[in-house]
Amino acid sequence: MRRALPAIGLFFLAPAVGELLLGATSLDAIALLPVMALLYGGGALLIRESVRRTGRGWWSILLLGAAYALVEEGLLDQMLFNTHYSDHYDMVSVTYVPFLGTGAYGLLSTLAVHAVWSITVPIALVEALVPSRAREPWLGGLGLPVVVALFLLGTVVVGWGTYEEQHFMASASRLIGTSLAIVGLIVAAFRIRRPGPGRAGRTAPRPLVAGVASLALTAAFMAVLQPNWWGVVCALSIAATAVALGVHWSRAHGWDRRHVLALAAGATLTYAGVGFTQPPDSGSSGPVNLVGHIVFAAGAVALLWVAARLSSRCYAPR
């Protein structure tokens, strides 16, 4: 059981960050967490396992997280193509792009939310909690097929359940196009260059600097991403800046897992703040929702504190 704890933690932390901390699911609907974990947690575990077993890095995790986003929101619940998916927002009509069959706003939001917060951030947080096992696989001969089965069960539950509720099915051309995009992202994730040692001529910034930059950029991204073309262009500019800065820093000498945790911490704090403004899709709003946000935000801060302590001990000079 001790060896399985990191996998179990990621299985439940992925939906906790992706749904509860964001505010998409209220406190009184927390019973849905095990169901959401089938897809969120199963996907995060399979992505992490495939990347760690092949010696790939965080950029591969981000690309596979983007592929996961298209699986969930494009093929299963089809939010990217259904204008009546939610009473709170319409991801399709605003900033509509005929070639894509969906809105640029909805697509950008979906890719960022899932690739960064649903997949990459939970993986980084759990790995920071077990630094001695951060680079090794967590699933053995029994665990891997079990997680595959749970993830497939999650796809059936979400896909069939959403269809029964919405009675919507996207056109074949949109589903085929989404499937091809998913395959392309997966291929790119495993063709990207493996991470190497940092360049001696450039020194990585302090982890605190990386964390503050992450908080500032992710908060700015969420603030400017609005359902109009101006918001999409501004958010894309911030995302491009974040990627360029991440590439520059991650190739510098001295970049280590403390910096990765700092980036994840900044993104986590942004989500904790956004959660106080997000109307829930599942559960009720009002006082119970506010209490839930306070509890989830406090839990996130506590988790970050523990992870930071463990990382500082792991990299403390001897």
mmCIF file of C-alpha atoms in Angstrom:
data_model
loop_
_atom_site.group_PDB
_atom_site.id
_atom_site.type_symbol
_atom_site.label_atom_id
_atom_site.label_comp_id
_atom_site.label_asym_id
_atom_site.label_seq_id
_atom_site.Cartn_x
_atom_site.Cartn_y
_atom_site.Cartn_z
ATOM 1 C CA MET A 1 0.000 0.000 0.000
ATOM 2 C CA ARG A 2 2.856 2.416 0.765
ATOM 3 C CA ARG A 3 4.259 1.895 -2.734
ATOM 4 C CA ALA A 4 0.837 2.602 -4.214
ATOM 5 C CA LEU A 5 0.208 5.800 -2.239
ATOM 6 C CA PRO A 6 1.625 8.237 -4.857
ATOM 7 C CA ALA A 7 -0.553 6.687 -7.562
ATOM 8 C CA ILE A 8 -3.616 6.791 -5.325
ATOM 9 C CA GLY A 9 -2.839 10.387 -4.389
ATOM 10 C CA LEU A 10 -2.586 11.470 -8.028
ATOM 11 C CA PHE A 11 -5.756 9.551 -8.887
ATOM 12 C CA PHE A 12 -7.772 11.733 -6.510
ATOM 13 C CA LEU A 13 -5.740 14.956 -6.624
ATOM 14 C CA ALA A 14 -6.242 15.409 -10.388
ATOM 15 C CA PRO A 15 -10.051 15.804 -10.117
ATOM 16 C CA ALA A 16 -9.684 17.708 -6.836
ATOM 17 C CA VAL A 17 -7.610 20.376 -8.597
ATOM 18 C CA GLY A 18 -9.453 20.202 -11.906
ATOM 19 C CA GLU A 19 -12.975 20.423 -10.450
ATOM 20 C CA LEU A 20 -13.072 21.283 -6.738
ATOM 21 C CA LEU A 21 -10.298 23.878 -6.538
ATOM 22 C CA LEU A 22 -11.514 25.522 -9.748
ATOM 23 C CA GLY A 23 -15.014 25.808 -8.320
ATOM 24 C CA ALA A 24 -16.682 23.805 -11.088
ATOM 25 C CA THR A 25 -17.943 21.340 -8.469
ATOM 26 C CA SER A 26 -19.342 22.577 -5.167
ATOM 27 C CA LEU A 27 -18.684 21.132 -1.733
ATOM 28 C CA ASP A 28 -22.105 19.470 -1.537
ATOM 29 C CA ALA A 29 -21.305 17.511 -4.723
ATOM 30 C CA ILE A 30 -17.982 16.148 -3.445
ATOM 31 C CA ALA A 31 -19.452 12.629 -3.598
ATOM 32 C CA LEU A 32 -18.831 12.861 -7.360
ATOM 33 C CA LEU A 33 -15.058 12.894 -6.753
ATOM 34 C CA PRO A 34 -14.558 9.089 -7.168
ATOM 35 C CA VAL A 35 -16.520 9.170 -10.430
ATOM 36 C CA MET A 36 -14.529 12.137 -11.747
ATOM 37 C CA ALA A 37 -11.323 10.403 -10.676
ATOM 38 C CA LEU A 38 -11.954 7.618 -13.176
ATOM 39 C CA LEU A 39 -11.292 10.003 -16.056
ATOM 40 C CA TYR A 40 -9.149 12.755 -14.487
ATOM 41 C CA GLY A 41 -7.082 10.523 -12.229
ATOM 42 C CA GLY A 42 -6.850 7.661 -14.680
ATOM 43 C CA GLY A 43 -5.725 10.011 -17.435
ATOM 44 C CA ALA A 44 -3.135 11.753 -15.252
ATOM 45 C CA LEU A 45 -1.696 8.432 -14.087
ATOM 46 C CA LEU A 46 -1.438 6.995 -17.597
ATOM 47 C CA ILE A 47 0.174 10.180 -18.905
ATOM 48 C CA ARG A 48 2.705 10.290 -16.094
ATOM 49 C CA GLU A 49 3.482 6.578 -16.395
ATOM 50 C CA SER A 50 4.090 6.727 -20.156
ATOM 51 C CA VAL A 51 6.308 9.810 -19.836
ATOM 52 C CA ARG A 52 8.393 8.505 -16.940
ATOM 53 C CA ARG A 53 8.838 5.061 -18.503
ATOM 54 C CA THR A 54 10.124 6.577 -21.747
ATOM 55 C CA GLY A 55 12.377 9.151 -20.087
ATOM 56 C CA ARG A 56 10.466 12.136 -21.439
ATOM 57 C CA GLY A 57 9.929 15.433 -19.635
ATOM 58 C CA TRP A 58 7.383 18.067 -18.708
ATOM 59 C CA TRP A 59 6.792 19.310 -22.239
ATOM 60 C CA SER A 60 5.651 15.806 -23.154
ATOM 61 C CA ILE A 61 3.286 15.845 -20.173
ATOM 62 C CA LEU A 62 1.836 19.168 -21.347
ATOM 63 C CA LEU A 63 1.273 17.859 -24.882
ATOM 64 C CA LEU A 64 -0.380 14.699 -23.595
ATOM 65 C CA GLY A 65 -2.465 16.862 -21.269
ATOM 66 C CA ALA A 66 -3.671 18.779 -24.327
ATOM 67 C CA ALA A 67 -4.568 15.469 -25.967
ATOM 68 C CA TYR A 68 -6.494 14.517 -22.829
ATOM 69 C CA ALA A 69 -8.383 17.821 -23.042
ATOM 70 C CA LEU A 70 -9.578 16.993 -26.541
ATOM 71 C CA VAL A 71 -10.563 13.470 -25.492
ATOM 72 C CA GLU A 72 -12.729 14.733 -22.644
ATOM 73 C CA GLU A 73 -14.206 17.899 -24.100
ATOM 74 C CA GLY A 74 -14.155 16.981 -27.792
ATOM 75 C CA LEU A 75 -15.018 13.290 -27.960
ATOM 76 C CA LEU A 76 -16.733 12.443 -24.669
ATOM 77 C CA ASP A 77 -18.847 15.302 -23.294
ATOM 78 C CA GLN A 78 -18.420 17.263 -26.586
ATOM 79 C CA MET A 79 -18.602 20.626 -24.834
ATOM 80 C CA LEU A 80 -16.493 22.104 -27.641
ATOM 81 C CA PHE A 81 -19.283 21.489 -30.146
ATOM 82 C CA ASN A 82 -22.484 21.751 -28.091
ATOM 83 C CA THR A 83 -23.790 25.317 -27.749
ATOM 84 C CA HIS A 84 -26.309 24.212 -25.094
ATOM 85 C CA TYR A 85 -23.878 22.242 -22.956
ATOM 86 C CA SER A 86 -24.063 24.586 -19.956
ATOM 87 C CA ASP A 87 -26.354 27.306 -18.664
ATOM 88 C CA HIS A 88 -23.297 29.323 -17.541
ATOM 89 C CA TYR A 89 -21.293 29.560 -20.779
ATOM 90 C CA ASP A 90 -21.214 28.835 -24.507
ATOM 91 C CA MET A 91 -17.831 27.662 -25.762
ATOM 92 C CA VAL A 92 -18.899 27.301 -29.387
ATOM 93 C CA SER A 93 -20.630 30.416 -30.712
ATOM 94 C CA VAL A 94 -18.258 33.064 -29.383
ATOM 95 C CA THR A 95 -15.103 33.574 -31.481
ATOM 96 C CA TYR A 96 -16.345 30.812 -33.774
ATOM 97 C CA VAL A 97 -13.846 29.373 -36.276
ATOM 98 C CA PRO A 98 -15.609 27.474 -39.086
ATOM 99 C CA PHE A 99 -12.541 25.376 -39.897
ATOM 100 C CA LEU A 100 -12.392 24.097 -36.321
ATOM 101 C CA GLY A 101 -16.137 23.804 -35.819
ATOM 102 C CA THR A 102 -15.823 25.474 -32.428
ATOM 103 C CA GLY A 103 -14.859 28.760 -30.800
ATOM 104 C CA ALA A 104 -11.238 29.825 -30.334
ATOM 105 C CA TYR A 105 -12.123 30.986 -26.820
ATOM 106 C CA GLY A 106 -13.520 27.613 -25.817
ATOM 107 C CA LEU A 107 -10.685 25.665 -27.409
ATOM 108 C CA LEU A 108 -7.959 27.769 -25.791
ATOM 109 C CA SER A 109 -9.680 27.624 -22.418
ATOM 110 C CA THR A 110 -10.125 23.853 -22.620
ATOM 111 C CA LEU A 111 -6.535 23.163 -23.660
ATOM 112 C CA ALA A 112 -5.065 25.412 -20.962
ATOM 113 C CA VAL A 113 -7.321 24.244 -18.147
ATOM 114 C CA HIS A 114 -6.751 20.541 -18.720
ATOM 115 C CA ALA A 115 -3.161 20.491 -19.990
ATOM 116 C CA VAL A 116 -1.892 22.714 -17.164
ATOM 117 C CA TRP A 117 -4.225 22.306 -14.209
ATOM 118 C CA SER A 118 -5.976 18.954 -14.619
ATOM 119 C CA ILE A 119 -2.843 17.015 -15.616
ATOM 120 C CA THR A 120 0.527 18.763 -15.228
ATOM 121 C CA VAL A 121 -0.017 20.559 -11.907
ATOM 122 C CA PRO A 122 -1.311 17.482 -9.994
ATOM 123 C CA ILE A 123 1.574 15.380 -11.321
ATOM 124 C CA ALA A 124 4.108 18.001 -10.232
ATOM 125 C CA LEU A 125 2.543 18.306 -6.770
ATOM 126 C CA VAL A 126 2.429 14.581 -6.053
ATOM 127 C CA GLU A 127 5.960 14.054 -7.340
ATOM 128 C CA ALA A 128 7.134 16.845 -5.024
ATOM 129 C CA LEU A 129 5.585 14.959 -2.109
ATOM 130 C CA VAL A 130 7.629 11.835 -2.925
ATOM 131 C CA PRO A 131 10.923 13.257 -4.258
ATOM 132 C CA SER A 132 12.754 9.934 -3.952
ATOM 133 C CA ARG A 133 10.273 8.319 -6.353
ATOM 134 C CA ALA A 134 9.611 11.272 -8.619
ATOM 135 C CA ARG A 135 11.392 9.847 -11.666
ATOM 136 C CA GLU A 136 10.353 6.208 -11.408
ATOM 137 C CA PRO A 137 7.148 4.480 -12.574
ATOM 138 C CA TRP A 138 4.400 4.075 -9.982
ATOM 139 C CA LEU A 139 2.348 1.376 -11.670
ATOM 140 C CA GLY A 140 3.438 -2.251 -11.713
ATOM 141 C CA GLY A 141 2.258 -5.302 -13.607
ATOM 142 C CA LEU A 142 -1.110 -5.233 -11.852
ATOM 143 C CA GLY A 143 -1.541 -1.501 -11.345
ATOM 144 C CA LEU A 144 -1.158 -0.516 -15.002
ATOM 145 C CA PRO A 145 -4.003 -2.661 -16.399
ATOM 146 C CA VAL A 146 -6.195 -1.660 -13.449
ATOM 147 C CA VAL A 147 -5.686 2.044 -14.207
ATOM 148 C CA VAL A 148 -6.301 1.447 -17.916
ATOM 149 C CA ALA A 149 -9.565 -0.293 -17.035
ATOM 150 C CA LEU A 150 -10.588 2.539 -14.684
ATOM 151 C CA PHE A 151 -9.827 5.148 -17.338
ATOM 152 C CA LEU A 152 -11.833 3.263 -19.969
ATOM 153 C CA LEU A 153 -14.685 2.976 -17.482
ATOM 154 C CA GLY A 154 -14.452 6.728 -16.971
ATOM 155 C CA THR A 155 -14.713 7.381 -20.702
ATOM 156 C CA VAL A 156 -17.869 5.263 -20.850
ATOM 157 C CA VAL A 157 -19.402 6.931 -17.793
ATOM 158 C CA VAL A 158 -18.696 10.461 -19.043
ATOM 159 C CA GLY A 159 -19.475 9.824 -22.704
ATOM 160 C CA TRP A 160 -22.680 7.844 -22.218
ATOM 161 C CA GLY A 161 -23.827 9.866 -19.221
ATOM 162 C CA THR A 162 -23.409 13.164 -21.069
ATOM 163 C CA TYR A 163 -25.255 11.840 -24.113
ATOM 164 C CA GLU A 164 -28.147 10.646 -21.954
ATOM 165 C CA GLU A 165 -28.333 14.100 -20.365
ATOM 166 C CA GLN A 166 -27.711 16.286 -23.432
ATOM 167 C CA HIS A 167 -28.927 14.093 -26.310
ATOM 168 C CA PHE A 168 -26.261 15.697 -28.480
ATOM 169 C CA MET A 169 -23.817 14.113 -30.913
ATOM 170 C CA ALA A 170 -21.315 16.124 -32.927
ATOM 171 C CA SER A 171 -20.935 15.534 -36.646
ATOM 172 C CA ALA A 172 -18.631 12.798 -37.902
ATOM 173 C CA SER A 173 -16.266 15.338 -39.470
ATOM 174 C CA ARG A 174 -15.760 17.125 -36.148
ATOM 175 C CA LEU A 175 -15.181 13.877 -34.267
ATOM 176 C CA ILE A 176 -12.726 12.639 -36.889
ATOM 177 C CA GLY A 177 -10.883 15.961 -36.896
ATOM 178 C CA THR A 178 -10.641 15.901 -33.100
ATOM 179 C CA SER A 179 -9.337 12.326 -33.177
ATOM 180 C CA LEU A 180 -6.638 13.279 -35.690
ATOM 181 C CA ALA A 181 -5.594 16.222 -33.520
ATOM 182 C CA ILE A 182 -5.332 13.900 -30.502
ATOM 183 C CA VAL A 183 -3.125 11.488 -32.441
ATOM 184 C CA GLY A 184 -0.948 14.383 -33.596
ATOM 185 C CA LEU A 185 -0.449 15.639 -30.048
ATOM 186 C CA ILE A 186 0.447 12.151 -28.813
ATOM 187 C CA VAL A 187 2.983 11.655 -31.598
ATOM 188 C CA ALA A 188 4.510 15.067 -30.894
ATOM 189 C CA ALA A 189 4.761 14.264 -27.175
ATOM 190 C CA PHE A 190 6.958 11.246 -27.860
ATOM 191 C CA ARG A 191 9.012 12.829 -30.625
ATOM 192 C CA ILE A 192 9.980 15.886 -28.633
ATOM 193 C CA ARG A 193 13.584 16.009 -27.515
ATOM 194 C CA ARG A 194 14.369 14.293 -24.240
ATOM 195 C CA PRO A 195 15.366 16.644 -21.397
ATOM 196 C CA GLY A 196 19.111 17.148 -21.042
ATOM 197 C CA PRO A 197 21.489 18.932 -18.670
ATOM 198 C CA GLY A 198 21.274 22.703 -18.383
ATOM 199 C CA ARG A 199 23.662 24.988 -20.190
ATOM 200 C CA ALA A 200 26.631 25.988 -18.107
ATOM 201 C CA GLY A 201 26.651 29.546 -19.422
ATOM 202 C CA ARG A 202 23.210 30.404 -18.067
ATOM 203 C CA THR A 203 21.992 30.103 -14.473
ATOM 204 C CA ALA A 204 18.422 29.295 -13.548
ATOM 205 C CA PRO A 205 16.553 31.831 -11.395
ATOM 206 C CA ARG A 206 15.701 31.166 -7.780
ATOM 207 C CA PRO A 207 12.617 28.959 -7.307
ATOM 208 C CA LEU A 208 10.807 31.879 -5.667
ATOM 209 C CA VAL A 209 11.269 33.955 -8.828
ATOM 210 C CA ALA A 210 9.890 31.116 -10.941
ATOM 211 C CA GLY A 211 6.912 30.765 -8.602
ATOM 212 C CA VAL A 212 6.074 34.476 -8.670
ATOM 213 C CA ALA A 213 6.356 34.514 -12.459
ATOM 214 C CA SER A 214 4.056 31.488 -12.680
ATOM 215 C CA LEU A 215 1.483 33.129 -10.412
ATOM 216 C CA ALA A 216 1.611 36.390 -12.357
ATOM 217 C CA LEU A 217 1.365 34.771 -15.800
ATOM 218 C CA THR A 218 -1.360 32.251 -14.954
ATOM 219 C CA ALA A 219 -3.402 34.887 -13.109
ATOM 220 C CA ALA A 220 -3.033 37.263 -16.052
ATOM 221 C CA PHE A 221 -4.035 34.495 -18.471
ATOM 222 C CA MET A 222 -7.212 33.773 -16.517
ATOM 223 C CA ALA A 223 -8.003 37.472 -16.154
ATOM 224 C CA VAL A 224 -7.712 38.373 -19.845
ATOM 225 C CA LEU A 225 -9.237 35.189 -21.303
ATOM 226 C CA GLN A 226 -12.705 36.487 -22.116
ATOM 227 C CA PRO A 227 -15.271 35.279 -24.701
ATOM 228 C CA ASN A 228 -14.165 37.728 -27.400
ATOM 229 C CA TRP A 229 -11.318 37.939 -29.891
ATOM 230 C CA TRP A 230 -9.436 40.558 -27.890
ATOM 231 C CA GLY A 231 -9.386 38.251 -24.890
ATOM 232 C CA VAL A 232 -8.245 35.291 -26.998
ATOM 233 C CA VAL A 233 -5.373 37.254 -28.566
ATOM 234 C CA CYS A 234 -4.201 38.603 -25.195
ATOM 235 C CA ALA A 235 -4.405 35.151 -23.568
ATOM 236 C CA LEU A 236 -2.464 33.585 -26.447
ATOM 237 C CA SER A 237 0.229 36.238 -26.048
ATOM 238 C CA ILE A 238 0.567 35.466 -22.348
ATOM 239 C CA ALA A 239 0.634 31.723 -23.018
ATOM 240 C CA ALA A 240 3.369 32.190 -25.632
ATOM 241 C CA THR A 241 5.371 34.283 -23.164
ATOM 242 C CA ALA A 242 5.008 31.603 -20.496
ATOM 243 C CA VAL A 243 6.152 28.855 -22.870
ATOM 244 C CA ALA A 244 9.140 30.867 -24.083
ATOM 245 C CA LEU A 245 10.163 31.696 -20.520
ATOM 246 C CA GLY A 246 9.731 28.083 -19.460
ATOM 247 C CA VAL A 247 11.912 26.826 -22.300
ATOM 248 C CA HIS A 248 14.582 29.435 -21.545
ATOM 249 C CA TRP A 249 14.687 28.723 -17.818
ATOM 250 C CA SER A 250 14.422 24.942 -18.001
ATOM 251 C CA ARG A 251 17.548 24.773 -20.170
ATOM 252 C CA ALA A 252 19.614 26.784 -17.715
ATOM 253 C CA HIS A 253 22.163 25.383 -15.310
ATOM 254 C CA GLY A 254 20.748 24.659 -11.848
ATOM 255 C CA TRP A 255 17.142 24.104 -12.931
ATOM 256 C CA ASP A 256 15.703 21.302 -10.772
ATOM 257 C CA ARG A 257 12.484 19.959 -9.274
ATOM 258 C CA ARG A 258 12.209 22.865 -6.836
ATOM 259 C CA HIS A 259 11.618 25.124 -9.813
ATOM 260 C CA VAL A 260 9.006 22.741 -11.199
ATOM 261 C CA LEU A 261 7.191 22.797 -7.861
ATOM 262 C CA ALA A 262 7.391 26.597 -7.820
ATOM 263 C CA LEU A 263 5.731 26.785 -11.230
ATOM 264 C CA ALA A 264 3.026 24.359 -10.104
ATOM 265 C CA ALA A 265 2.536 26.353 -6.890
ATOM 266 C CA GLY A 266 1.954 29.597 -8.772
ATOM 267 C CA ALA A 267 -0.605 27.925 -11.035
ATOM 268 C CA THR A 268 -2.303 26.297 -8.033
ATOM 269 C CA LEU A 269 -2.698 29.614 -6.224
ATOM 270 C CA THR A 270 -4.231 31.118 -9.365
ATOM 271 C CA TYR A 271 -6.802 28.328 -9.470
ATOM 272 C CA ALA A 272 -7.540 28.784 -5.784
ATOM 273 C CA GLY A 273 -8.358 32.423 -6.452
ATOM 274 C CA VAL A 274 -10.423 31.725 -9.569
ATOM 275 C CA GLY A 275 -12.492 29.224 -7.598
ATOM 276 C CA PHE A 276 -14.066 32.034 -5.571
ATOM 277 C CA THR A 277 -15.519 33.558 -8.741
ATOM 278 C CA GLN A 278 -16.570 30.401 -10.581
ATOM 279 C CA PRO A 279 -20.261 29.373 -10.583
ATOM 280 C CA PRO A 280 -20.452 25.606 -9.996
ATOM 281 C CA ASP A 281 -21.632 23.257 -12.728
ATOM 282 C CA SER A 282 -22.309 20.539 -10.142
ATOM 283 C CA GLY A 283 -23.742 21.256 -6.704
ATOM 284 C CA SER A 284 -25.271 24.393 -5.285
ATOM 285 C CA SER A 285 -23.982 27.931 -4.964
ATOM 286 C CA GLY A 286 -24.363 30.139 -1.907
ATOM 287 C CA PRO A 287 -22.806 29.728 1.542
ATOM 288 C CA VAL A 288 -21.986 26.036 1.117
ATOM 289 C CA ASN A 289 -20.081 26.851 -2.061
ATOM 290 C CA LEU A 290 -18.123 29.633 -0.347
ATOM 291 C CA VAL A 291 -17.238 27.354 2.556
ATOM 292 C CA GLY A 292 -16.076 24.753 0.067
ATOM 293 C CA HIS A 293 -13.801 27.243 -1.701
ATOM 294 C CA ILE A 294 -12.254 28.260 1.615
ATOM 295 C CA VAL A 295 -11.653 24.631 2.578
ATOM 296 C CA PHE A 296 -10.217 23.671 -0.818
ATOM 297 C CA ALA A 297 -7.984 26.759 -1.009
ATOM 298 C CA ALA A 298 -6.677 26.159 2.517
ATOM 299 C CA GLY A 299 -6.001 22.524 1.642
ATOM 300 C CA ALA A 300 -4.087 23.581 -1.466
ATOM 301 C CA VAL A 301 -1.911 25.981 0.524
ATOM 302 C CA ALA A 302 -1.199 23.292 3.125
ATOM 303 C CA LEU A 303 -0.266 20.813 0.399
ATOM 304 C CA LEU A 304 2.091 23.336 -1.181
ATOM 305 C CA TRP A 305 3.733 24.009 2.187
ATOM 306 C CA VAL A 306 4.387 20.300 2.785
ATOM 307 C CA ALA A 307 5.693 19.819 -0.753
ATOM 308 C CA ALA A 308 8.008 22.816 -0.412
ATOM 309 C CA ARG A 309 9.419 21.500 2.866
ATOM 310 C CA LEU A 310 10.102 18.091 1.345
ATOM 311 C CA SER A 311 11.723 19.607 -1.744
ATOM 312 C CA SER A 312 13.946 21.899 0.307
ATOM 313 C CA ARG A 313 15.163 18.932 2.359
ATOM 314 C CA CYS A 314 15.822 16.878 -0.786
ATOM 315 C CA TYR A 315 17.938 19.619 -2.373
ATOM 316 C CA ALA A 316 19.502 21.002 0.803
ATOM 317 C CA PRO A 317 23.324 21.195 0.551
ATOM 318 C CA ARG A 318 25.134 18.413 2.363
#
